[in-house]
Short mmCIF file of C-alpha atoms in Angstrom, two decimals:
data_model
loop_
_atom_site.label_atom_id
_atom_site.label_comp_id
_atom_site.label_asym_id
_atom_site.label_seq_id
_atom_site.Cartn_x
_atom_site.Cartn_y
_atom_site.Cartn_z
CA MET A 1 -7.15 47.92 -83.29
CA ASP A 2 -10.18 50.14 -83.10
CA LEU A 3 -12.57 49.21 -80.30
CA ASP A 4 -15.88 50.68 -79.52
CA PRO A 5 -16.17 52.55 -76.20
CA ALA A 6 -18.05 49.68 -74.50
CA HIS A 7 -15.28 47.12 -75.20
CA GLN A 8 -12.62 49.64 -74.26
CA GLU A 9 -14.31 50.20 -70.89
CA VAL A 10 -14.37 46.47 -70.19
CA LEU A 11 -10.69 46.07 -71.01
CA ASN A 12 -9.79 48.93 -68.71
CA LEU A 13 -11.42 47.27 -65.69
CA PRO A 14 -8.91 46.09 -63.00
CA SER A 15 -8.05 42.37 -63.11
CA PRO A 16 -8.69 40.40 -59.94
CA TYR A 17 -5.81 38.09 -60.84
CA HIS A 18 -2.99 40.60 -61.34
CA ASP A 19 -3.70 44.22 -60.55
CA ASP A 20 -4.93 43.77 -56.99
CA VAL A 21 -3.03 40.60 -56.08
CA ASP A 22 -1.24 42.36 -53.24
CA GLU A 23 -4.53 43.52 -51.79
CA LEU A 24 -6.12 40.07 -51.83
CA PRO A 25 -5.56 38.11 -48.60
CA THR A 26 -3.58 34.91 -48.86
CA SER A 27 -4.99 31.64 -47.62
CA ARG A 28 -2.83 31.86 -44.50
CA SER A 29 -3.89 35.42 -43.69
CA ALA A 30 -7.50 34.62 -44.49
CA HIS A 31 -7.60 32.04 -41.75
CA ARG A 32 -5.30 33.82 -39.34
CA ASP A 33 -8.18 35.38 -37.41
CA SER A 34 -10.35 32.24 -37.34
CA PRO A 35 -11.30 30.83 -33.90
CA TRP A 36 -9.27 27.69 -34.54
CA SER A 37 -6.13 29.73 -35.30
CA ARG A 38 -6.57 31.87 -32.22
CA TRP A 39 -7.05 28.75 -30.06
CA LYS A 40 -3.85 27.17 -31.41
CA GLU A 41 -1.86 30.32 -30.74
CA ARG A 42 -3.03 30.49 -27.13
CA ASN A 43 -2.97 26.75 -26.32
CA PRO A 44 0.13 25.88 -24.23
CA LEU A 45 0.25 22.29 -25.48
CA VAL A 46 0.37 23.39 -29.10
CA THR A 47 3.14 25.84 -28.24
CA LEU A 48 5.03 23.07 -26.41
CA PHE A 49 4.93 20.63 -29.31
CA LYS A 50 5.85 23.38 -31.76
CA SER A 51 9.02 23.98 -29.74
CA LEU A 52 9.89 20.27 -29.94
CA ARG A 53 9.67 20.10 -33.75
CA PHE A 54 12.69 20.52 -36.01
CA ARG A 55 13.05 24.11 -37.15
CA TYR A 56 14.59 25.02 -40.48
CA LEU A 57 16.30 28.04 -42.04
CA ARG A 58 16.70 28.88 -45.73
CA LEU A 59 20.20 28.27 -47.08
CA PRO A 60 21.95 31.30 -48.58
CA SER A 61 22.42 31.11 -52.37
CA THR A 62 25.90 30.38 -53.74
CA ASP A 63 27.74 32.89 -55.97
CA ALA A 64 27.12 30.86 -59.13
CA GLU A 65 23.43 30.50 -58.37
CA GLN A 66 23.22 34.22 -57.62
CA ALA A 67 24.89 35.15 -60.97
CA SER A 68 22.63 32.79 -62.89
CA LYS A 69 19.65 34.26 -61.14
CA GLU A 70 20.69 37.81 -62.12
CA GLU A 71 21.05 36.81 -65.80
CA GLU A 72 17.61 35.24 -65.79
CA ASP A 73 16.21 38.35 -64.15
CA ASP A 74 17.71 40.56 -66.93
CA ASP A 75 16.30 38.36 -69.71
CA ASP A 76 12.84 38.14 -68.22
CA ASP A 77 12.68 41.60 -66.73
CA ASP A 78 9.57 42.57 -68.68
CA SER A 79 7.60 39.40 -67.91
CA ALA A 80 8.75 38.51 -64.37
CA THR A 81 7.29 39.99 -61.27
CA PRO A 82 9.62 41.88 -58.91
CA ASN A 83 9.61 39.16 -56.21
CA SER A 84 9.39 36.04 -58.36
CA ASP A 85 11.74 33.16 -57.52
CA THR A 86 11.01 29.86 -59.25
CA ARG A 87 13.88 27.93 -57.66
CA PRO A 88 12.84 25.41 -55.01
CA PRO A 89 14.01 26.68 -51.64
CA ALA A 90 16.86 24.89 -49.93
CA TRP A 91 16.49 24.20 -46.23
CA ASN A 92 18.97 23.59 -43.50
CA PRO A 93 18.13 21.99 -40.11
CA TYR A 94 18.11 24.46 -37.28
CA GLU A 95 21.03 23.92 -34.91
CA GLU A 96 19.61 22.94 -31.51
CA THR A 97 20.84 24.72 -28.44
CA THR A 98 21.70 23.11 -25.09
CA PHE A 99 18.41 24.34 -23.68
CA ASP A 100 16.48 22.64 -26.48
CA ARG A 101 18.16 19.31 -25.83
CA TRP A 102 17.64 19.40 -22.05
CA PHE A 103 14.08 20.58 -22.46
CA SER A 104 13.33 17.60 -24.72
CA VAL A 105 14.91 15.21 -22.21
CA LEU A 106 12.84 16.63 -19.36
CA ILE A 107 9.65 16.28 -21.37
CA LEU A 108 10.44 12.64 -22.16
CA LEU A 109 11.18 11.92 -18.48
CA PHE A 110 7.92 13.56 -17.50
CA LEU A 111 5.96 11.41 -19.95
CA LEU A 112 7.77 8.30 -18.74
CA SER A 113 6.92 9.08 -15.12
CA LEU A 114 3.27 9.48 -16.10
CA LEU A 115 3.26 6.04 -17.71
CA ILE A 116 4.87 4.47 -14.62
CA ASN A 117 2.38 6.13 -12.29
CA PHE A 118 -0.56 4.96 -14.38
CA PHE A 119 0.84 1.43 -14.37
CA LEU A 120 1.29 1.40 -10.58
CA LEU A 121 -2.14 2.94 -10.10
CA PHE A 122 -3.88 0.00 -11.75
CA ASN A 123 -1.38 -2.83 -11.17
CA GLY A 124 0.63 -1.88 -8.11
CA PRO A 125 0.03 -2.63 -4.42
CA PRO A 126 -3.04 -1.18 -2.73
CA ASN A 127 -2.75 2.55 -2.21
CA ARG A 128 -4.28 2.42 1.24
CA ILE A 129 -2.75 0.21 3.91
CA PRO A 130 -4.38 0.19 7.34
CA HIS A 131 -1.77 0.96 9.96
CA HIS A 132 -2.07 -0.05 13.59
CA HIS A 133 -1.67 2.71 16.14
CA PRO A 134 -0.87 1.90 19.77
CA ASN A 135 -3.30 2.61 22.58
CA SER A 136 -6.26 2.88 20.25
CA ARG A 137 -9.53 1.03 20.61
CA SER A 138 -9.85 0.40 16.90
CA HIS A 139 -6.18 -0.51 16.45
CA PRO A 140 -4.88 -1.66 19.86
CA LEU A 141 -1.62 -3.25 18.77
CA PRO A 142 1.35 -1.53 20.46
CA HIS A 143 3.81 -2.11 17.66
CA LYS A 144 3.99 -0.39 14.31
CA GLY A 145 2.63 -2.89 11.85
CA PHE A 146 0.19 -3.27 9.02
CA HIS A 147 -1.81 -5.87 7.15
CA PHE A 148 -2.79 -5.87 3.50
CA SER A 149 -3.95 -8.22 0.75
CA GLU A 150 -2.53 -8.41 -2.75
CA HIS A 151 -3.35 -10.83 -5.57
CA GLY A 152 -5.31 -13.07 -3.20
CA ARG A 153 -2.56 -13.27 -0.57
CA ASN A 154 -2.41 -11.72 2.90
CA TYR A 155 0.71 -10.00 4.23
CA THR A 156 1.50 -8.90 7.78
CA CYS A 157 4.39 -6.76 8.94
CA TYR A 158 5.22 -6.09 12.58
CA GLN A 159 8.16 -5.44 14.86
CA THR A 160 10.01 -8.40 16.36
CA HIS A 161 13.02 -9.13 18.51
CA THR A 162 15.48 -12.02 18.63
CA THR A 163 16.01 -14.06 21.78
CA ILE A 164 17.72 -17.27 22.86
CA LEU A 165 15.47 -19.76 24.67
CA GLN A 166 16.95 -21.06 27.91
CA PRO A 167 15.65 -23.90 30.11
CA ASN A 168 13.69 -22.81 33.19
CA TYR A 169 13.14 -25.40 35.89
CA GLU A 170 10.29 -23.42 37.46
CA PHE A 171 8.10 -24.27 34.48
CA SER A 172 9.49 -27.70 33.64
CA ASN A 173 7.97 -29.68 36.51
CA ILE A 174 4.51 -30.52 37.85
CA PHE A 175 5.15 -30.03 41.55
CA GLY A 176 2.36 -28.16 43.32
CA ALA A 177 4.87 -25.77 44.89
CA TYR A 178 5.36 -24.17 41.48
CA ASP A 179 1.69 -23.67 40.63
CA TYR A 180 1.82 -19.94 41.37
CA PHE A 181 4.26 -19.40 38.49
CA TRP A 182 1.59 -20.60 36.09
CA ALA A 183 -1.07 -18.53 37.85
CA GLU A 184 1.00 -15.38 37.38
CA LEU A 185 1.07 -15.99 33.64
CA GLN A 186 -2.69 -15.41 33.50
CA GLY A 187 -2.51 -11.82 34.71
CA LYS A 188 -5.34 -10.07 36.56
CA SER A 189 -7.95 -10.50 33.85
CA HIS A 190 -6.90 -13.96 32.63
CA GLY A 191 -6.64 -12.42 29.18
CA VAL A 192 -10.24 -11.15 29.15
CA VAL A 193 -10.84 -7.85 27.34
CA TYR A 194 -13.92 -6.08 26.02
CA THR A 195 -13.83 -4.96 22.42
CA SER A 196 -15.82 -4.83 19.20
CA LEU A 197 -12.89 -5.97 17.08
CA GLY A 198 -13.58 -9.10 15.06
CA ARG A 199 -17.35 -8.95 15.61
CA ALA A 200 -19.71 -8.72 12.66
CA ASP A 201 -22.40 -7.00 14.75
CA GLY A 202 -20.01 -4.27 15.95
CA LYS A 203 -21.03 -4.73 19.60
CA THR A 204 -18.54 -4.43 22.45
CA ARG A 205 -18.49 -7.79 24.15
CA LYS A 206 -16.23 -10.12 26.10
CA ALA A 207 -13.21 -11.47 24.23
CA GLY A 208 -10.00 -13.23 25.10
CA LEU A 209 -6.42 -12.62 24.05
CA ALA A 210 -5.16 -15.82 22.46
CA MET A 211 -1.82 -15.96 24.28
CA PHE A 212 -3.55 -16.24 27.66
CA HIS A 213 -5.90 -18.92 26.34
CA GLN A 214 -2.95 -20.99 25.18
CA LEU A 215 -1.15 -20.57 28.50
CA ASP A 216 -4.35 -21.49 30.34
CA CYS A 217 -4.62 -24.68 28.31
CA LEU A 218 -1.08 -25.64 29.28
CA ALA A 219 -1.86 -24.91 32.93
CA LYS A 220 -5.03 -27.04 32.79
CA LEU A 221 -3.20 -29.95 31.18
CA ARG A 222 -0.55 -29.66 33.87
CA SER A 223 -3.26 -29.81 36.56
CA VAL A 224 -4.75 -32.93 35.00
CA VAL A 225 -1.34 -34.62 34.94
CA GLN A 226 -0.88 -33.70 38.61
CA ALA A 227 -4.24 -35.24 39.51
CA LEU A 228 -3.56 -38.42 37.57
CA GLN A 229 -0.10 -38.73 39.08
CA GLU A 230 -1.45 -38.38 42.60
CA GLY A 231 -4.34 -40.75 41.90
CA ARG A 232 -7.06 -38.30 42.88
CA PRO A 233 -9.98 -36.75 40.96
CA HIS A 234 -9.40 -33.20 39.90
CA ALA A 235 -11.57 -30.63 41.66
CA LEU A 236 -11.95 -28.31 38.66
CA VAL A 237 -11.96 -30.55 35.60
CA ASP A 238 -13.44 -33.87 34.63
CA VAL A 239 -10.62 -36.18 33.68
CA GLY A 240 -12.96 -38.30 31.61
CA GLU A 241 -12.00 -38.99 28.04
CA HIS A 242 -14.64 -36.78 26.39
CA HIS A 243 -15.75 -34.41 29.15
CA GLY A 244 -14.52 -31.36 30.98
CA TYR A 245 -12.52 -28.39 29.93
CA TRP A 246 -9.13 -29.85 29.19
CA PRO A 247 -9.78 -32.24 26.23
CA HIS A 248 -10.37 -29.38 23.80
CA CYS A 249 -6.90 -28.04 24.62
CA TRP A 250 -5.21 -30.82 22.66
CA ASP A 251 -6.97 -29.85 19.46
CA TYR A 252 -6.79 -26.13 20.17
CA LEU A 253 -3.04 -26.14 20.78
CA ARG A 254 -2.51 -28.37 17.76
CA GLN A 255 -4.24 -25.89 15.48
CA VAL A 256 -2.47 -22.91 17.03
CA ILE A 257 0.93 -24.52 16.51
CA LEU A 258 0.12 -25.31 12.89
CA CYS A 259 -1.27 -21.82 12.40
CA ASN A 260 1.89 -20.12 13.64
CA ALA A 261 4.07 -22.53 11.63
CA ASP A 262 7.22 -21.51 13.48
CA ASP A 263 10.12 -22.13 11.09
CA SER A 264 12.93 -21.31 13.53
CA LEU A 265 15.90 -23.67 13.27
CA GLU A 266 16.63 -25.53 16.50
CA VAL A 267 20.23 -26.68 16.76
CA GLY A 268 20.82 -30.27 17.84
CA GLU A 269 23.38 -31.46 20.39
CA VAL A 270 24.73 -34.71 21.75
CA GLU A 271 23.21 -35.78 25.08
CA ASP A 272 23.56 -39.18 26.73
CA GLY A 273 25.36 -40.48 23.68
CA ARG A 274 22.77 -39.44 21.11
CA TRP A 275 21.74 -36.39 19.14
CA VAL A 276 18.76 -34.53 20.55
CA THR A 277 16.99 -31.30 19.74
CA LYS A 278 15.44 -29.54 22.73
CA GLY A 279 14.95 -26.11 21.21
CA PHE A 280 16.95 -24.33 23.89
CA GLY A 281 20.06 -22.40 22.94
CA SER A 282 18.81 -21.50 19.47
CA ALA A 283 17.96 -18.04 18.22
CA ARG A 284 14.27 -17.35 17.78
CA VAL A 285 12.37 -14.38 16.39
CA CYS A 286 9.63 -13.33 18.82
CA ARG A 287 6.85 -10.80 19.03
CA GLU A 288 6.51 -8.54 22.06
CA SER A 289 4.39 -10.11 24.83
CA SER A 290 4.87 -7.51 27.57
CA TRP A 291 2.13 -5.25 26.20
CA LEU A 292 -0.43 -8.04 26.66
CA PHE A 293 0.31 -8.09 30.37
CA GLU A 294 0.12 -4.30 30.47
CA VAL A 295 -3.34 -3.99 28.91
CA THR A 296 -4.74 -6.74 31.17
CA GLY A 297 -2.97 -5.67 34.35
CA CYS A 298 -5.98 -3.70 35.68
CA GLY A 299 -8.70 -6.27 35.16
CA GLU A 300 -11.19 -6.94 32.38
CA GLY A 301 -12.11 -3.24 32.11
CA GLY A 302 -8.61 -2.37 30.99
CA CYS A 303 -6.18 0.23 32.25
CA PRO A 304 -6.74 3.99 31.79
CA GLY A 305 -4.91 5.33 28.79
CA LYS A 306 -4.30 1.89 27.32
CA ALA A 307 -6.01 -0.29 24.77
CA PHE A 308 -9.31 -2.00 25.64
CA TYR A 309 -10.06 0.47 28.44
CA HIS A 310 -13.69 1.14 29.38
CA GLU A 311 -15.02 3.32 32.16
CA LYS A 312 -17.07 1.84 34.99
CA GLY A 313 -20.42 3.08 33.68
CA GLU A 314 -19.68 1.72 30.24
CA MET A 315 -18.75 -1.67 31.65
CA GLU A 316 -22.00 -1.83 33.65
CA LYS A 317 -23.98 -1.16 30.50
CA ILE A 318 -22.07 -3.85 28.60
CA HIS A 319 -22.62 -6.41 31.37
CA ALA A 320 -26.36 -5.66 31.40
CA GLU A 321 -26.58 -6.19 27.65
CA GLU A 322 -24.64 -9.44 27.93
CA GLN A 323 -27.00 -10.69 30.65
CA ARG A 324 -30.06 -9.97 28.48
CA GLU A 325 -28.49 -11.89 25.62
CA VAL A 326 -27.83 -14.85 27.95
CA GLU A 327 -31.47 -14.84 29.06
CA GLU A 328 -32.67 -14.69 25.46
CA TRP A 329 -30.47 -17.64 24.60
CA ALA A 330 -31.82 -19.62 27.59
CA LYS A 331 -35.39 -19.03 26.39
CA ALA A 332 -34.49 -20.17 22.89
CA HIS A 333 -32.72 -23.28 24.24
CA PRO A 334 -34.80 -24.62 27.15
CA SER A 335 -32.96 -27.93 27.15
CA GLY A 336 -29.66 -26.15 27.64
CA THR A 337 -28.10 -27.31 24.36
#
């Protein structure tokens, strides 16, 4: 065919679809240098999940497939490109190594531990439990214990010891000769300490340790019984039905007993031909009471180096503040009630 020079020049131009196909970048290489591709290559998480995926290798061709391929290549030698292969590739799962399997297990365990920690973080017990430290003003308890609240309930943990209660005649009578035994139970401060614990205003003021208050109530009731038995008026308390110190002890001790709700089992025994339960001879779980006598053994100011201790100058300041508060109360209540 005879073509004019202009058409011949156009036909001789290189084709963008065939002649320079090797020079044109593929879609993968075109995006290889994009910011997103560079970020994925450097990101450790992407690298981690890539290692967890199944990896595949191309299966080698069989002899029959290879011979058929060679015949097709000979027939289409003029039209086929050197690297053309129209057969769909066959793939074979990559055989995992021992390291791959253990690595996957460790990753799964790590993810499981994260889920458990998140669950406990939002649904578990409180992560901060106030512990009591001995010989501390803010936490004066001598035993290792703690208190915490969970789901609307309060829990207390403290050290205890087991003992067997035995009868003691010195405290089971009302004879005046045994009064000093009850007096010794009050200690030097009668249970009085100075602390800011339990006060909303945070001031250090007079307080009483409950054990000594309960023992004092028993001693006062014993004194009233002594006075009534001897037929004489008591010098310290009014034995009237609704006056004096002692009547409140009935209600106070009642509430304390119900509050403690002691569930110890007291074994019964036969005495005088009938079954009785005295409480003696049975095992009982008790808290430590000796520390209460230790911290009150030096008076209301406390003992140096122990809980509730205050120096002399500090105690004088506290007493002055207490006196001012008493005077202010008297001004606000001129009738005394």
